[in-house]
Every structure is written in structure tokens, then in C-alpha cells.
PDB file of C-alpha atoms in Angstrom:
ATOM      1  CA  MET A   1     104.315 -77.616   6.060  1.00 54.00           C
ATOM      2  CA  LYS A   2     103.249 -77.723   1.901  1.00 50.00           C
ATOM      3  CA  ASN A   3     104.897 -81.447   2.700  1.00 52.00           C
ATOM      4  CA  PHE A   4     102.833 -82.141   5.556  1.00 48.00           C
ATOM      5  CA  THR A   5      99.520 -81.204   3.144  1.00 50.00           C
ATOM      6  CA  MET A   6     100.701 -82.966   0.837  1.00 51.00           C
ATOM      7  CA  ALA A   7     101.614 -86.672   2.524  1.00 48.00           C
ATOM      8  CA  VAL A   8      98.405 -86.599   4.704  1.00 51.00           C
ATOM      9  CA  ALA A   9      96.534 -86.395   1.457  1.00 50.00           C
ATOM     10  CA  THR A  10      98.806 -89.320  -0.083  1.00 50.00           C
ATOM     11  CA  ALA A  11      98.392 -91.301   3.192  1.00 50.00           C
ATOM     12  CA  CYS A  12      94.397 -91.007   2.275  1.00 50.00           C
ATOM     13  CA  LEU A  13      94.589 -91.719  -1.222  1.00 49.00           C
ATOM     14  CA  THR A  14      96.780 -95.092  -0.721  1.00 50.00           C
ATOM     15  CA  VAL A  15      94.049 -95.996   2.005  1.00 47.00           C
ATOM     16  CA  THR A  16      90.869 -95.592  -0.211  1.00 44.00           C
ATOM     17  CA  ALA A  17      92.863 -97.318  -3.204  1.00 42.00           C
ATOM     18  CA  ALA A  18      93.675-100.568  -0.811  1.00 46.00           C
ATOM     19  CA  SER A  19      90.113-101.385   0.348  1.00 47.00           C
ATOM     20  CA  ALA A  20      87.069-100.939  -1.513  1.00 48.00           C
ATOM     21  CA  GLN A  21      85.635-101.018   1.850  1.00 82.00           C
ATOM     22  CA  VAL A  22      86.867 -97.550   2.597  1.00 91.00           C
ATOM     23  CA  SER A  23      85.227 -94.932   1.199  1.00 91.00           C
ATOM     24  CA  LEU A  24      86.789 -91.260   0.143  1.00 93.00           C
ATOM     25  CA  GLY A  25      84.369 -87.442  -0.439  1.00 95.00           C
ATOM     26  CA  VAL A  26      84.318 -84.077  -0.372  1.00 97.00           C
ATOM     27  CA  ARG A  27      82.669 -81.482   1.202  1.00 97.00           C
ATOM     28  CA  GLY A  28      82.003 -77.773   2.331  1.00 97.00           C
ATOM     29  CA  GLY A  29      79.891 -74.789   3.393  1.00 98.00           C
ATOM     30  CA  TYR A  30      79.671 -72.849   5.743  1.00 98.00           C
ATOM     31  CA  VAL A  31      81.306 -71.458   9.080  1.00 98.00           C
ATOM     32  CA  ASN A  32      79.806 -69.429  11.814  1.00 98.00           C
ATOM     33  CA  SER A  33      83.079 -68.331  13.765  1.00 98.00           C
ATOM     34  CA  ASN A  34      84.229 -66.631  16.692  1.00 98.00           C
ATOM     35  CA  LEU A  35      86.986 -66.389  19.338  1.00 97.00           C
ATOM     36  CA  SER A  36      86.584 -66.620  23.555  1.00 95.00           C
ATOM     37  CA  ILE A  37      88.571 -63.993  24.890  1.00 94.00           C
ATOM     38  CA  THR A  38      89.817 -63.546  29.141  1.00 92.00           C
ATOM     39  CA  SER A  39      92.147 -61.879  30.558  1.00 89.00           C
ATOM     40  CA  GLY A  40      95.119 -63.932  31.693  1.00 82.00           C
ATOM     41  CA  ASN A  41      95.651 -60.975  34.601  1.00 77.00           C
ATOM     42  CA  SER A  42      93.304 -58.661  36.419  1.00 66.00           C
ATOM     43  CA  GLN A  43      95.390 -55.718  34.095  1.00 70.00           C
ATOM     44  CA  THR A  44      94.556 -56.972  31.126  1.00 75.00           C
ATOM     45  CA  VAL A  45      92.040 -55.263  28.876  1.00 76.00           C
ATOM     46  CA  VAL A  46      90.306 -57.711  27.448  1.00 85.00           C
ATOM     47  CA  PRO A  47      88.228 -56.891  23.703  1.00 83.00           C
ATOM     48  CA  GLY A  48      84.480 -57.600  23.436  1.00 89.00           C
ATOM     49  CA  THR A  49      84.194 -60.491  20.508  1.00 94.00           C
ATOM     50  CA  GLU A  50      81.354 -61.091  17.488  1.00 96.00           C
ATOM     51  CA  ALA A  51      80.597 -63.778  15.451  1.00 97.00           C
ATOM     52  CA  VAL A  52      81.792 -63.574  11.990  1.00 97.00           C
ATOM     53  CA  ASP A  53      80.422 -65.642   8.472  1.00 97.00           C
ATOM     54  CA  ASN A  54      83.896 -67.660   7.283  1.00 97.00           C
ATOM     55  CA  TRP A  55      83.419 -71.035   5.173  1.00 97.00           C
ATOM     56  CA  ASN A  56      85.268 -74.312   4.999  1.00 97.00           C
ATOM     57  CA  VAL A  57      86.082 -77.168   2.037  1.00 98.00           C
ATOM     58  CA  GLY A  58      87.800 -80.260   2.782  1.00 97.00           C
ATOM     59  CA  LEU A  59      88.598 -83.631   2.192  1.00 97.00           C
ATOM     60  CA  VAL A  60      86.310 -86.606   4.268  1.00 96.00           C
ATOM     61  CA  VAL A  61      87.283 -90.609   4.415  1.00 95.00           C
ATOM     62  CA  ASN A  62      85.262 -93.018   6.027  1.00 94.00           C
ATOM     63  CA  ILE A  63      87.164 -96.522   7.377  1.00 94.00           C
ATOM     64  CA  PRO A  64      84.888 -99.216   9.086  1.00 94.00           C
ATOM     65  CA  LEU A  65      85.466-100.587  12.273  1.00 94.00           C
ATOM     66  CA  ALA A  66      82.129-102.572  13.046  1.00 93.00           C
ATOM     67  CA  ARG A  67      79.320-103.057  12.215  1.00 91.00           C
ATOM     68  CA  ASN A  68      78.140 -99.240  11.650  1.00 93.00           C
ATOM     69  CA  PHE A  69      81.222 -97.179  13.081  1.00 95.00           C
ATOM     70  CA  TYR A  70      83.955 -95.936  11.559  1.00 96.00           C
ATOM     71  CA  LEU A  71      86.351 -93.885  12.187  1.00 97.00           C
ATOM     72  CA  GLN A  72      86.255 -90.956  10.319  1.00 97.00           C
ATOM     73  CA  PRO A  73      89.136 -88.882   8.935  1.00 97.00           C
ATOM     74  CA  LEU A  74      89.114 -85.441   7.459  1.00 97.00           C
ATOM     75  CA  VAL A  75      91.688 -82.749   6.121  1.00 97.00           C
ATOM     76  CA  ASN A  76      90.109 -78.970   6.074  1.00 97.00           C
ATOM     77  CA  TYR A  77      90.787 -75.524   5.224  1.00 98.00           C
ATOM     78  CA  GLU A  78      89.060 -73.318   6.905  1.00 98.00           C
ATOM     79  CA  VAL A  79      89.101 -69.868   7.745  1.00 98.00           C
ATOM     80  CA  LYS A  80      87.881 -69.006  12.106  1.00 98.00           C
ATOM     81  CA  GLY A  81      87.787 -65.530  13.906  1.00 97.00           C
ATOM     82  CA  ALA A  82      85.833 -63.073  15.057  1.00 97.00           C
ATOM     83  CA  LYS A  83      84.650 -59.358  14.365  1.00 96.00           C
ATOM     84  CA  LEU A  84      86.653 -57.041  17.842  1.00 93.00           C
ATOM     85  CA  LYS A  85      84.980 -54.675  19.564  1.00 87.00           C
ATOM     86  CA  PRO A  86      87.435 -51.708  20.757  1.00 76.00           C
ATOM     87  CA  VAL A  87      87.469 -51.470  24.065  1.00 71.00           C
ATOM     88  CA  THR A  88      87.461 -47.540  24.194  1.00 70.00           C
ATOM     89  CA  LYS A  89      85.559 -45.559  21.297  1.00 72.00           C
ATOM     90  CA  PRO A  90      87.581 -43.157  18.839  1.00 71.00           C
ATOM     91  CA  PRO A  91      88.332 -40.039  20.124  1.00 72.00           C
ATOM     92  CA  ALA A  92      86.961 -36.477  18.901  1.00 74.00           C
ATOM     93  CA  GLY A  93      88.799 -34.403  16.619  1.00 73.00           C
ATOM     94  CA  ALA A  94      91.349 -36.713  15.949  1.00 79.00           C
ATOM     95  CA  PHE A  95      93.029 -39.548  13.900  1.00 82.00           C
ATOM     96  CA  SER A  96      92.841 -42.820  15.614  1.00 84.00           C
ATOM     97  CA  THR A  97      93.150 -46.661  14.604  1.00 86.00           C
ATOM     98  CA  ALA A  98      91.462 -49.859  16.046  1.00 86.00           C
ATOM     99  CA  THR A  99      91.728 -53.522  15.128  1.00 90.00           C
ATOM    100  CA  THR A 100      88.097 -54.583  14.240  1.00 92.00           C
ATOM    101  CA  LYS A 101      88.395 -57.710  12.690  1.00 95.00           C
ATOM    102  CA  VAL A 102      91.055 -60.846  13.012  1.00 96.00           C
ATOM    103  CA  LYS A 103      90.387 -64.208  10.274  1.00 97.00           C
ATOM    104  CA  LEU A 104      92.504 -66.917  10.937  1.00 98.00           C
ATOM    105  CA  GLN A 105      92.839 -69.725   7.787  1.00 98.00           C
ATOM    106  CA  TYR A 106      94.249 -72.870   9.230  1.00 98.00           C
ATOM    107  CA  LEU A 107      94.041 -76.397   7.879  1.00 98.00           C
ATOM    108  CA  THR A 108      92.533 -78.545  10.147  1.00 98.00           C
ATOM    109  CA  LEU A 109      92.601 -82.981  10.276  1.00 97.00           C
ATOM    110  CA  PRO A 110      89.971 -84.214  13.476  1.00 97.00           C
ATOM    111  CA  VAL A 111      89.421 -87.554  13.508  1.00 97.00           C
ATOM    112  CA  ASN A 112      85.789 -88.688  14.582  1.00 98.00           C
ATOM    113  CA  ALA A 113      84.410 -91.846  15.670  1.00 98.00           C
ATOM    114  CA  VAL A 114      81.167 -91.766  13.476  1.00 98.00           C
ATOM    115  CA  TYR A 115      78.772 -94.009  14.020  1.00 98.00           C
ATOM    116  CA  LYS A 116      75.898 -94.486  11.133  1.00 96.00           C
ATOM    117  CA  ILE A 117      72.046 -95.067  11.432  1.00 96.00           C
ATOM    118  CA  PRO A 118      70.012 -96.647   8.573  1.00 94.00           C
ATOM    119  CA  VAL A 119      67.323 -94.443   7.621  1.00 94.00           C
ATOM    120  CA  GLY A 120      65.027 -95.961   4.060  1.00 91.00           C
ATOM    121  CA  THR A 121      68.240 -95.818   1.668  1.00 90.00           C
ATOM    122  CA  SER A 122      70.197 -92.730   3.944  1.00 94.00           C
ATOM    123  CA  LYS A 123      71.929 -93.518   6.720  1.00 95.00           C
ATOM    124  CA  LEU A 124      72.360 -90.907   9.881  1.00 97.00           C
ATOM    125  CA  ALA A 125      76.258 -90.344  11.096  1.00 97.00           C
ATOM    126  CA  PHE A 126      76.757 -88.845  15.016  1.00 98.00           C
ATOM    127  CA  GLY A 127      80.022 -88.390  15.476  1.00 98.00           C
ATOM    128  CA  VAL A 128      82.696 -86.567  18.372  1.00 98.00           C
ATOM    129  CA  GLY A 129      86.308 -86.479  17.935  1.00 98.00           C
ATOM    130  CA  PRO A 130      89.622 -84.159  18.629  1.00 98.00           C
ATOM    131  CA  TYR A 131      91.096 -81.936  16.443  1.00 98.00           C
ATOM    132  CA  VAL A 132      94.512 -80.326  15.316  1.00 98.00           C
ATOM    133  CA  ALA A 133      95.110 -77.461  13.599  1.00 98.00           C
ATOM    134  CA  TYR A 134      97.771 -74.688  11.868  1.00 98.00           C
ATOM    135  CA  SER A 135      97.601 -71.198  10.602  1.00 98.00           C
ATOM    136  CA  LEU A 136      98.220 -71.077   7.230  1.00 97.00           C
ATOM    137  CA  ASN A 137      98.361 -67.510   7.403  1.00 96.00           C
ATOM    138  CA  ALA A 138      96.060 -64.703   9.339  1.00 97.00           C
ATOM    139  CA  LYS A 139      95.168 -61.806   9.109  1.00 96.00           C
ATOM    140  CA  TYR A 140      93.624 -58.438  11.176  1.00 95.00           C
ATOM    141  CA  ASN A 141      91.618 -55.622   9.792  1.00 94.00           C
ATOM    142  CA  LEU A 142      92.557 -51.945  11.038  1.00 91.00           C
ATOM    143  CA  SER A 143      90.825 -49.586  10.688  1.00 89.00           C
ATOM    144  CA  VAL A 144      90.996 -45.420  10.943  1.00 88.00           C
ATOM    145  CA  TYR A 145      88.784 -43.122  12.438  1.00 86.00           C
ATOM    146  CA  ASP A 146      88.472 -39.431  11.966  1.00 83.00           C
ATOM    147  CA  ASP A 147      87.163 -37.699  14.180  1.00 78.00           C
ATOM    148  CA  GLY A 148      85.311 -40.799  16.004  1.00 75.00           C
ATOM    149  CA  LYS A 149      84.389 -41.629  12.220  1.00 82.00           C
ATOM    150  CA  LEU A 150      85.076 -44.265   9.645  1.00 82.00           C
ATOM    151  CA  VAL A 151      87.550 -43.376   6.759  1.00 87.00           C
ATOM    152  CA  GLN A 152      89.866 -46.179   5.867  1.00 87.00           C
ATOM    153  CA  ASP A 153      89.672 -50.622   7.041  1.00 87.00           C
ATOM    154  CA  SER A 154      92.148 -52.724   5.113  1.00 92.00           C
ATOM    155  CA  TYR A 155      93.242 -56.455   6.331  1.00 94.00           C
ATOM    156  CA  GLN A 156      97.014 -56.116   6.878  1.00 93.00           C
ATOM    157  CA  PRO A 157      99.034 -60.215   7.347  1.00 95.00           C
ATOM    158  CA  VAL A 158      99.874 -61.445  11.063  1.00 96.00           C
ATOM    159  CA  ASP A 159     103.414 -61.667  11.830  1.00 94.00           C
ATOM    160  CA  PHE A 160     103.682 -64.704  14.080  1.00 94.00           C
ATOM    161  CA  SER A 161     106.869 -63.527  14.812  1.00 91.00           C
ATOM    162  CA  LYS A 162     106.123 -60.357  16.589  1.00 88.00           C
ATOM    163  CA  SER A 163     105.307 -59.834  20.097  1.00 86.00           C
ATOM    164  CA  PRO A 164     101.898 -58.381  20.311  1.00 88.00           C
ATOM    165  CA  ASN A 165     101.364 -59.782  16.349  1.00 91.00           C
ATOM    166  CA  VAL A 166      98.336 -57.697  15.943  1.00 91.00           C
ATOM    167  CA  PRO A 167      98.583 -53.342  16.692  1.00 88.00           C
ATOM    168  CA  ASN A 168      95.742 -51.886  19.008  1.00 84.00           C
ATOM    169  CA  SER A 169      95.454 -54.913  21.357  1.00 84.00           C
ATOM    170  CA  ASN A 170      97.579 -57.258  23.851  1.00 84.00           C
ATOM    171  CA  MET A 171      97.374 -60.554  21.406  1.00 91.00           C
ATOM    172  CA  GLN A 172     100.101 -62.864  20.997  1.00 93.00           C
ATOM    173  CA  LEU A 173      98.767 -65.423  18.327  1.00 96.00           C
ATOM    174  CA  GLY A 174     100.410 -68.869  17.695  1.00 96.00           C
ATOM    175  CA  ARG A 175      99.910 -71.088  14.841  1.00 97.00           C
ATOM    176  CA  TRP A 176      98.673 -74.236  16.949  1.00 97.00           C
ATOM    177  CA  ASP A 177      95.321 -75.337  18.105  1.00 98.00           C
ATOM    178  CA  VAL A 178      93.892 -77.946  19.840  1.00 98.00           C
ATOM    179  CA  GLY A 179      90.121 -78.802  20.248  1.00 98.00           C
ATOM    180  CA  GLY A 180      87.371 -81.524  19.847  1.00 98.00           C
ATOM    181  CA  ASN A 181      84.767 -81.714  17.223  1.00 96.00           C
ATOM    182  CA  ALA A 182      80.967 -83.134  17.072  1.00 98.00           C
ATOM    183  CA  LEU A 183      79.556 -83.335  13.934  1.00 98.00           C
ATOM    184  CA  ILE A 184      75.685 -85.025  12.433  1.00 98.00           C
ATOM    185  CA  SER A 185      74.937 -85.441   8.386  1.00 97.00           C
ATOM    186  CA  LEU A 186      72.425 -87.021   6.487  1.00 97.00           C
ATOM    187  CA  GLU A 187      74.081 -89.696   3.812  1.00 95.00           C
ATOM    188  CA  MET A 188      71.961 -90.180   0.846  1.00 94.00           C
ATOM    189  CA  SER A 189      72.088 -92.996  -1.464  1.00 90.00           C
ATOM    190  CA  ASN A 190      72.382 -90.626  -4.849  1.00 91.00           C
ATOM    191  CA  TYR A 191      76.064 -90.221  -2.354  1.00 93.00           C
ATOM    192  CA  ILE A 192      75.184 -86.460  -1.532  1.00 96.00           C
ATOM    193  CA  THR A 193      76.230 -85.596   2.119  1.00 97.00           C
ATOM    194  CA  VAL A 194      74.683 -82.546   4.007  1.00 98.00           C
ATOM    195  CA  GLY A 195      75.600 -81.947   8.213  1.00 97.00           C
ATOM    196  CA  ALA A 196      76.310 -79.860  11.315  1.00 98.00           C
ATOM    197  CA  ASN A 197      79.313 -79.184  12.954  1.00 97.00           C
ATOM    198  CA  TYR A 198      80.746 -77.422  16.654  1.00 98.00           C
ATOM    199  CA  SER A 199      84.382 -77.306  17.429  1.00 98.00           C
ATOM    200  CA  LEU A 200      85.761 -76.050  20.609  1.00 98.00           C
ATOM    201  CA  GLY A 201      88.882 -75.308  21.202  1.00 98.00           C
ATOM    202  CA  PHE A 202      90.947 -76.464  23.820  1.00 98.00           C
ATOM    203  CA  LEU A 203      94.481 -74.696  23.501  1.00 97.00           C
ATOM    204  CA  ASP A 204      95.100 -70.998  24.704  1.00 97.00           C
ATOM    205  CA  ILE A 205      96.491 -69.724  20.412  1.00 97.00           C
ATOM    206  CA  ASP A 206      97.867 -66.493  22.419  1.00 95.00           C
ATOM    207  CA  ARG A 207     101.006 -67.218  23.857  1.00 92.00           C
ATOM    208  CA  SER A 208     101.292 -64.077  25.862  1.00 88.00           C
ATOM    209  CA  ASP A 209     100.291 -64.100  30.177  1.00 87.00           C
ATOM    210  CA  ASP A 210      97.494 -61.024  29.260  1.00 88.00           C
ATOM    211  CA  LEU A 211      95.310 -62.827  27.269  1.00 91.00           C
ATOM    212  CA  LYS A 212      93.467 -66.761  26.724  1.00 94.00           C
ATOM    213  CA  ILE A 213      91.949 -66.675  23.684  1.00 96.00           C
ATOM    214  CA  LYS A 214      89.991 -69.822  22.105  1.00 97.00           C
ATOM    215  CA  ASN A 215      88.541 -70.493  19.057  1.00 98.00           C
ATOM    216  CA  GLN A 216      84.780 -72.085  18.744  1.00 97.00           C
ATOM    217  CA  SER A 217      82.116 -72.014  15.792  1.00 98.00           C
ATOM    218  CA  PHE A 218      79.798 -73.835  14.070  1.00 98.00           C
ATOM    219  CA  GLY A 219      79.117 -75.063  10.915  1.00 97.00           C
ATOM    220  CA  ILE A 220      76.685 -76.346   8.008  1.00 98.00           C
ATOM    221  CA  SER A 221      78.370 -78.000   5.193  1.00 98.00           C
ATOM    222  CA  ILE A 222      76.997 -80.909   1.852  1.00 98.00           C
ATOM    223  CA  GLY A 223      78.969 -82.889   0.286  1.00 97.00           C
ATOM    224  CA  VAL A 224      79.436 -85.546  -2.779  1.00 96.00           C
ATOM    225  CA  LEU A 225      81.039 -88.898  -1.881  1.00 93.00           C
ATOM    226  CA  LEU A 226      83.283 -90.632  -4.300  1.00 90.00           C
ATOM    227  CA  ASN A 227      82.200 -93.768  -3.647  1.00 84.00           C
ATOM    228  CA  ARG A 228      80.597 -96.081  -1.356  1.00 73.00           C
ATOM    229  CA  GLU A 229      81.815 -98.088   1.138  1.00 65.00           C
ATOM    230  CA  ASP A 230      79.446-100.931   2.029  1.00 60.00           C
ATOM    231  CA  TRP A 231      76.223 -99.817   0.472  1.00 52.00           C
TER     232      TRP A 231
END
């Protein structure tokens, strides 16, 4: 996977060097992520979820295709996941455990078709496209209760080879994710960019028949262009 990441980054830099019409930039920011969890069969108990605050950072390339139209591939490292609501309350008078949060660390490769509208000396960009993602790492937060009160919690690694691989749940998480992405951003003449995007997973990232789990996230980012392709 490291070789794959290096190959993608090298390809982006090669394209940039080969054409003065291509621009390269970096960006990062806030991600509000959640998991949509539904039952794969009528007898599976499904935990509730809440959105959590995460982050991302990445490399963006602008490739002109026609007047105001661009192809915009990205290489992102981003964290997704959700809080999990226990299906049952911790029992009184006894020790118990519950998985209360899941974190998924992805290498994500979106490829957006982007239309840019000149606004004074800046550009307003709208884009949409697919993404593919690979989970480099994943963790779950295991909470310990005594007499219904939280006494300890800690993150533990997800073993993707196990089934299930998240305790106190039926989750059998896989590494791959595929989905769609929509964005809006403002590219200013001082090379600074600000934007927002929404991503929705199309692929069920749970490998079992018990649950169907899909990623969803909203992000706000700020970045800088290292060069400008047509200004």
C-alpha cells in the first residue's frame, strides 16, 4: 500500500512538471463523520450512532479540460467513524464492557469533475465525482463500566482478519470503501482556497450479512495552491 501511495503522489508531481497548465495544492481541515448502520436481516440488533469530529489533509491537482472545466484528482488522508450507542444499558451491580466509538483512517482518492466561475479576481468552483478509499488503520474505543458507571476506556486496534472484529457488536469491517463526493470551493488570487464537501459511501463496508454499514461525512477545508494553472 505504501508503494501504491508513492506511485500516486509521483504521478501527480510528474503531471505537474510536464505541463504548466496544471496546478498543484495542499489542503486540510475539519471532518464531521458518521456511519449509517442498518440491519442485514430482521434479527440483527443495530446500534444507534452519533456524528464525531475528525480531520483530513491531502494533495489536490487541477487539470484543465476545457474553458472553465477541470478534472480534479485528490490524494487524502482522512479519519472517519462514529460514536456508537450501546444497545442495552450497562447492568447495575456488575462489570460490563461496551464499544462506544469507531475510528477509520483512510487513504482516499476522489476524482472530481469541476466547473470554475470567475468571481472578480477569484474563482468559485463546483464539483462532483466518485472516490475510492482504503483503510490504513482502524480503532474502536472500549469502555468498561462498574455498576453502570464508566471507570475506564481505551482505544484498541481493529484486526481486519477477524470476524467479527469490533467487540460487543456484529461488525466485520473491511478495508475498502467506494462512494461519491460533491464540493464547493473558492480559489482566491492570493493562492488561498477555502471549501466544503460532502461524501456518501455507496459500498457496504461490513463484510457480514448481519449489518450494512456505510460512511457519510461533511468537511470544511482550507488550503494553498503551490502554483496557478491559468491565471
